[in-house]
mmCIF file of C-alpha atoms in Angstrom:
data_model
loop_
_atom_site.group_PDB
_atom_site.id
_atom_site.type_symbol
_atom_site.label_atom_id
_atom_site.label_comp_id
_atom_site.label_asym_id
_atom_site.label_seq_id
_atom_site.Cartn_x
_atom_site.Cartn_y
_atom_site.Cartn_z
ATOM 1 C CA MET A 12 -0.028 -0.020 0.010
ATOM 2 C CA ALA A 13 1.685 3.245 -1.153
ATOM 3 C CA GLY A 14 -0.091 5.245 1.442
ATOM 4 C CA PHE A 15 -2.191 8.401 1.874
ATOM 5 C CA PRO A 16 -2.092 11.529 3.949
ATOM 6 C CA VAL A 17 -2.193 10.685 7.780
ATOM 7 C CA LEU A 18 -1.600 12.970 10.736
ATOM 8 C CA ALA A 19 -1.408 11.982 14.361
ATOM 9 C CA ILE A 20 -1.504 14.317 17.322
ATOM 10 C CA SER A 21 -1.296 13.778 21.055
ATOM 11 C CA THR A 22 -3.850 15.173 23.436
ATOM 12 C CA ARG A 23 -0.998 17.200 25.070
ATOM 13 C CA GLU A 24 -0.162 18.835 21.768
ATOM 14 C CA ALA A 25 -3.919 19.504 21.090
ATOM 15 C CA GLU A 26 -4.076 21.208 24.484
ATOM 16 C CA ARG A 27 -1.056 23.464 23.448
ATOM 17 C CA VAL A 28 -2.851 24.350 20.206
ATOM 18 C CA MET A 29 -5.968 25.351 22.099
ATOM 19 C CA GLY A 30 -3.943 27.294 24.598
ATOM 20 C CA ASN A 31 -2.404 29.421 21.777
ATOM 21 C CA ALA A 32 -5.730 29.927 20.064
ATOM 22 C CA PRO A 33 -7.489 33.285 20.619
ATOM 23 C CA ASP A 34 -10.785 31.472 21.447
ATOM 24 C CA LEU A 35 -12.674 28.245 20.913
ATOM 25 C CA LEU A 36 -14.416 29.453 17.762
ATOM 26 C CA SER A 37 -11.149 29.993 16.015
ATOM 27 C CA ILE A 38 -10.696 26.229 16.037
ATOM 28 C CA LEU A 39 -14.265 24.842 16.105
ATOM 29 C CA SER A 40 -17.345 25.727 14.201
ATOM 30 C CA PRO A 41 -20.374 26.829 16.242
ATOM 31 C CA TYR A 42 -21.886 23.340 15.765
ATOM 32 C CA GLU A 43 -18.607 21.647 16.871
ATOM 33 C CA ALA A 44 -18.376 24.024 19.862
ATOM 34 C CA ASP A 45 -21.952 23.080 20.972
ATOM 35 C CA VAL A 46 -21.042 19.360 20.711
ATOM 36 C CA PHE A 47 -17.830 19.885 22.675
ATOM 37 C CA GLY A 48 -19.872 21.706 25.332
ATOM 38 C CA THR A 49 -22.004 18.652 25.865
ATOM 39 C CA LEU A 50 -18.901 16.506 26.747
ATOM 40 C CA ILE A 51 -18.563 16.355 30.610
ATOM 41 C CA ASN A 52 -15.778 13.828 31.028
ATOM 42 C CA GLU A 53 -12.426 15.648 30.718
ATOM 43 C CA LYS A 54 -10.735 12.589 29.177
ATOM 44 C CA ARG A 55 -13.421 12.388 26.490
ATOM 45 C CA ARG A 56 -13.283 16.123 25.913
ATOM 46 C CA ASN A 57 -9.511 16.027 25.393
ATOM 47 C CA ASP A 58 -9.482 13.015 23.091
ATOM 48 C CA TRP A 59 -12.533 14.455 21.029
ATOM 49 C CA LEU A 60 -10.707 17.790 20.600
ATOM 50 C CA ALA A 61 -7.429 16.088 19.526
ATOM 51 C CA GLY A 62 -9.353 14.214 16.852
ATOM 52 C CA ARG A 63 -10.863 17.371 15.450
ATOM 53 C CA ILE A 64 -7.538 19.244 15.464
ATOM 54 C CA ALA A 65 -5.856 16.350 13.738
ATOM 55 C CA GLY A 66 -8.565 16.321 11.100
ATOM 56 C CA LYS A 67 -8.443 20.035 10.635
ATOM 57 C CA TYR A 68 -4.727 20.176 10.318
ATOM 58 C CA LEU A 69 -4.797 17.417 7.678
ATOM 59 C CA LEU A 70 -7.495 19.184 5.646
ATOM 60 C CA ARG A 71 -5.545 22.510 5.840
ATOM 61 C CA PHE A 72 -2.420 20.556 4.536
ATOM 62 C CA LEU A 73 -4.406 19.158 1.519
ATOM 63 C CA VAL A 74 -5.710 22.738 0.750
ATOM 64 C CA GLU A 75 -2.345 24.325 0.987
ATOM 65 C CA ARG A 76 -0.698 21.560 -1.059
ATOM 66 C CA ALA A 77 -3.142 22.625 -3.772
ATOM 67 C CA GLY A 78 -1.841 26.187 -3.546
ATOM 68 C CA LEU A 79 -4.820 27.548 -1.712
ATOM 69 C CA GLU A 80 -5.672 28.561 1.811
ATOM 70 C CA LEU A 81 -8.152 27.351 4.320
ATOM 71 C CA PRO A 82 -9.856 30.528 5.796
ATOM 72 C CA SER A 83 -9.575 29.084 9.309
ATOM 73 C CA LEU A 84 -9.642 25.779 11.194
ATOM 74 C CA ALA A 85 -13.177 26.453 12.224
ATOM 75 C CA SER A 86 -14.208 26.608 8.572
ATOM 76 C CA ALA A 87 -13.479 22.944 8.178
ATOM 77 C CA GLU A 88 -16.427 21.580 9.949
ATOM 78 C CA ILE A 89 -16.418 17.906 11.039
ATOM 79 C CA ILE A 90 -19.693 16.409 12.199
ATOM 80 C CA THR A 91 -21.020 12.963 12.994
ATOM 81 C CA ASP A 92 -24.822 13.010 12.717
ATOM 82 C CA GLY A 93 -25.281 9.245 13.241
ATOM 83 C CA GLN A 94 -22.148 8.399 11.079
ATOM 84 C CA PRO A 95 -18.461 8.292 11.749
ATOM 85 C CA PRO A 96 -16.943 11.862 11.849
ATOM 86 C CA HIS A 97 -16.833 13.324 8.306
ATOM 87 C CA LEU A 98 -16.241 16.666 6.639
ATOM 88 C CA VAL A 99 -19.107 19.040 5.846
ATOM 89 C CA LEU A 100 -18.442 21.301 2.795
ATOM 90 C CA ASN A 101 -19.678 24.432 4.401
ATOM 91 C CA VAL A 102 -21.133 27.024 1.987
ATOM 92 C CA SER A 103 -18.977 29.676 3.741
ATOM 93 C CA LEU A 104 -15.757 28.024 2.170
ATOM 94 C CA PRO A 105 -14.477 29.612 -0.940
ATOM 95 C CA GLU A 106 -15.492 27.565 -4.017
ATOM 96 C CA PRO A 107 -12.006 26.625 -4.951
ATOM 97 C CA VAL A 108 -11.399 25.252 -1.485
ATOM 98 C CA ARG A 109 -14.607 23.364 -1.570
ATOM 99 C CA ALA A 110 -13.662 21.874 -4.971
ATOM 100 C CA ILE A 111 -10.440 20.561 -3.489
ATOM 101 C CA LEU A 112 -11.931 19.114 -0.350
ATOM 102 C CA ALA A 113 -14.789 17.560 -2.239
ATOM 103 C CA HIS A 114 -12.316 14.965 -3.650
ATOM 104 C CA TRP A 115 -11.235 13.770 -0.234
ATOM 105 C CA HIS A 116 -12.861 11.341 2.305
ATOM 106 C CA LEU A 117 -11.849 12.018 5.889
ATOM 107 C CA SER A 118 -11.636 9.585 8.777
ATOM 108 C CA LEU A 119 -10.797 10.211 12.470
ATOM 109 C CA SER A 120 -10.033 8.143 15.512
ATOM 110 C CA HIS A 121 -8.805 8.818 19.073
ATOM 111 C CA THR A 122 -7.921 6.784 22.072
ATOM 112 C CA GLU A 123 -6.052 7.329 25.297
ATOM 113 C CA GLY A 124 -3.750 10.273 24.745
ATOM 114 C CA MET A 125 -3.626 10.156 20.988
ATOM 115 C CA ALA A 126 -5.712 11.008 17.869
ATOM 116 C CA ILE A 127 -5.223 10.336 14.180
ATOM 117 C CA ALA A 128 -6.737 11.660 10.928
ATOM 118 C CA ALA A 129 -6.399 10.067 7.554
ATOM 119 C CA ALA A 130 -7.745 10.989 4.075
ATOM 120 C CA ASP A 131 -8.173 9.312 0.736
ATOM 121 C CA ARG A 132 -9.894 9.954 -2.542
ATOM 122 C CA SER A 133 -12.029 6.866 -1.958
ATOM 123 C CA PRO A 134 -14.049 5.916 1.062
ATOM 124 C CA MET A 135 -11.657 4.942 3.816
ATOM 125 C CA GLY A 136 -11.406 4.463 7.582
ATOM 126 C CA VAL A 137 -8.864 4.690 10.281
ATOM 127 C CA ASP A 138 -8.880 3.298 13.920
ATOM 128 C CA ILE A 139 -6.257 3.760 16.687
ATOM 129 C CA GLU A 140 -6.343 1.907 19.944
ATOM 130 C CA HIS A 141 -4.156 1.742 22.999
ATOM 131 C CA ARG A 142 -2.694 -1.714 23.139
ATOM 132 C CA ARG A 143 -4.491 -3.701 25.831
ATOM 133 C CA PRO A 144 -5.964 -7.203 26.442
ATOM 134 C CA LEU A 145 -9.432 -8.038 25.311
ATOM 135 C CA GLY A 146 -11.673 -10.523 27.203
ATOM 136 C CA ASP A 147 -12.515 -13.733 25.554
ATOM 137 C CA SER A 148 -16.271 -12.754 25.293
ATOM 138 C CA VAL A 149 -15.331 -9.606 23.398
ATOM 139 C CA VAL A 150 -12.975 -11.525 21.078
ATOM 140 C CA SER A 151 -15.530 -14.181 20.283
ATOM 141 C CA GLY A 152 -18.201 -11.517 19.615
ATOM 142 C CA PHE A 153 -16.243 -9.817 16.769
ATOM 143 C CA LEU A 154 -13.918 -12.492 15.372
ATOM 144 C CA ARG A 155 -15.419 -14.948 12.860
ATOM 145 C CA SER A 156 -14.864 -18.630 13.151
ATOM 146 C CA ASP A 157 -12.787 -18.634 9.831
ATOM 147 C CA GLU A 158 -10.586 -16.024 11.406
ATOM 148 C CA ALA A 159 -9.480 -17.992 14.472
ATOM 149 C CA GLN A 160 -6.162 -19.018 12.851
ATOM 150 C CA LEU A 161 -5.139 -15.398 13.020
ATOM 151 C CA LEU A 162 -5.121 -15.257 16.865
ATOM 152 C CA PRO A 163 -2.074 -17.188 17.898
ATOM 153 C CA GLY A 164 0.301 -14.655 16.208
ATOM 154 C CA GLU A 165 -1.633 -11.426 16.743
ATOM 155 C CA GLU A 166 -3.080 -9.390 19.599
ATOM 156 C CA PRO A 167 -6.890 -9.306 19.418
ATOM 157 C CA ILE A 168 -6.796 -5.485 19.720
ATOM 158 C CA ALA A 169 -4.949 -5.305 16.448
ATOM 159 C CA LEU A 170 -7.671 -7.351 14.631
ATOM 160 C CA TRP A 171 -10.371 -5.186 16.282
ATOM 161 C CA THR A 172 -8.799 -1.978 14.799
ATOM 162 C CA ALA A 173 -8.740 -3.537 11.325
ATOM 163 C CA LYS A 174 -12.461 -4.323 11.518
ATOM 164 C CA GLU A 175 -13.382 -0.946 12.938
ATOM 165 C CA ALA A 176 -11.401 0.767 10.200
ATOM 166 C CA VAL A 177 -13.451 -1.136 7.534
ATOM 167 C CA ALA A 178 -16.640 -0.354 9.398
ATOM 168 C CA LYS A 179 -15.802 3.373 9.146
ATOM 169 C CA ALA A 180 -14.835 3.122 5.504
ATOM 170 C CA VAL A 181 -18.456 1.828 4.741
ATOM 171 C CA GLY A 182 -19.853 4.745 6.692
ATOM 172 C CA LYS A 183 -21.099 2.804 9.773
ATOM 173 C CA GLY A 184 -18.414 2.655 12.456
ATOM 174 C CA PHE A 185 -19.834 1.229 15.653
ATOM 175 C CA GLY A 186 -23.289 1.616 13.992
ATOM 176 C CA LEU A 187 -22.375 -1.512 11.970
ATOM 177 C CA GLY A 188 -23.379 -3.474 15.090
ATOM 178 C CA ASP A 189 -21.836 -6.765 14.196
ATOM 179 C CA PHE A 190 -18.117 -6.697 13.309
ATOM 180 C CA GLN A 191 -18.376 -10.366 12.051
ATOM 181 C CA LYS A 192 -19.736 -8.640 8.839
ATOM 182 C CA VAL A 193 -16.197 -7.825 8.230
ATOM 183 C CA ARG A 194 -13.900 -10.726 7.156
ATOM 184 C CA LEU A 195 -10.187 -10.422 7.372
ATOM 185 C CA ASN A 196 -8.637 -12.214 4.451
ATOM 186 C CA GLY A 197 -5.247 -12.772 6.074
ATOM 187 C CA PHE A 198 -3.499 -10.391 8.445
ATOM 188 C CA GLU A 199 0.136 -9.249 9.059
ATOM 189 C CA LEU A 200 1.415 -6.233 10.836
ATOM 190 C CA HIS A 201 3.046 -3.560 8.610
ATOM 191 C CA GLU A 202 2.065 -5.356 5.419
ATOM 192 C CA GLU A 203 -0.925 -4.875 3.128
ATOM 193 C CA TYR A 204 -3.751 -7.383 3.401
ATOM 194 C CA GLU A 205 -7.377 -7.627 2.340
ATOM 195 C CA ALA A 206 -10.698 -7.443 4.335
ATOM 196 C CA GLU A 207 -14.242 -7.952 3.020
ATOM 197 C CA PHE A 208 -17.383 -6.161 3.924
ATOM 198 C CA VAL A 209 -19.434 -9.406 3.574
ATOM 199 C CA PRO A 210 -22.968 -7.967 3.014
ATOM 200 C CA GLN A 211 -21.850 -5.986 -0.060
ATOM 201 C CA LYS A 212 -18.902 -8.190 -1.039
ATOM 202 C CA THR A 213 -16.709 -5.127 -1.087
ATOM 203 C CA ILE A 214 -12.909 -5.665 -0.731
ATOM 204 C CA PHE A 215 -10.807 -3.244 1.122
ATOM 205 C CA ARG A 216 -7.033 -2.766 1.100
ATOM 206 C CA CYS A 217 -5.789 -2.550 4.668
ATOM 207 C CA VAL A 218 -2.656 -2.007 6.659
ATOM 208 C CA THR A 219 -2.026 -2.206 10.441
ATOM 209 C CA PHE A 220 0.948 -1.048 12.398
ATOM 210 C CA GLN A 221 1.810 -0.722 16.002
ATOM 211 C CA ASP A 222 4.428 0.616 18.493
ATOM 212 C CA ARG A 223 4.830 -0.054 22.158
ATOM 213 C CA GLU A 224 1.664 1.822 23.025
ATOM 214 C CA TYR A 225 -0.762 2.079 20.084
ATOM 215 C CA VAL A 226 -1.978 0.116 17.144
ATOM 216 C CA VAL A 227 -3.410 1.774 14.101
ATOM 217 C CA SER A 228 -5.369 0.273 11.060
ATOM 218 C CA LEU A 229 -6.361 1.941 7.798
ATOM 219 C CA ALA A 230 -8.764 0.581 5.178
ATOM 220 C CA THR A 231 -9.587 1.928 1.792
ATOM 221 C CA THR A 232 -11.045 0.816 -1.638
ATOM 222 C CA SER A 233 -8.619 2.868 -3.623
ATOM 223 C CA ASN A 234 -5.715 1.830 -5.738
ATOM 224 C CA PRO A 235 -2.304 2.850 -4.560
ATOM 225 C CA VAL A 236 -1.507 6.495 -4.674
ATOM 226 C CA ASP A 237 1.753 8.097 -5.405
ATOM 227 C CA GLU A 238 2.436 10.197 -2.248
ATOM 228 C CA LYS A 239 2.574 9.423 1.511
ATOM 229 C CA GLU A 240 2.449 12.011 4.172
ATOM 230 C CA ILE A 241 2.715 10.872 7.766
ATOM 231 C CA TRP A 242 3.230 13.446 10.522
ATOM 232 C CA GLU A 243 3.460 12.626 14.247
#
């Protein structure tokens, strides 16, 4: 997999960004600020905010790479409305900027202390998780019987991220309900593999990588692209 633009940011860095911003509405749209205001748990607020900042920084990069300028981070509005987080092409955006962003599909994910955003010209999904054990009942709930051979060599949380990335790529995320609808056709860390969304028989190109703390999976239907931009 040749890759696509990816940007990761820690919650600590996101807090620094907010601390240097003149006010909340210089980063978030009014809608996003309202959603942020409903989040009571501090950890949830920090993780959510890091995800939005990662997404907005990535969108700004895509616009600037095209020789244009994003009016503000707040102008890149990311909403959920029952779906995984996705970009809204706000009518207040200049038409040339809207035309650039219309070609990109955005996906976000956040976990303990870290957030990640990725974009592709085809539907795609990204998931990041803190490496941790999963209970047997959880594993049996999302892993298919024909995937059991993957377990001895891999951590279950890595397989989970792969399935969640595909679920996001089909526009469902947790709304998919049953991750057994996603079949992993082989799996190897740091190498490309395929996954199938069984109800639609759609094949996704996937890659999963991990370090000592986190595991990340990306899934897309696109063919390889020429460039790769990864920021951490």
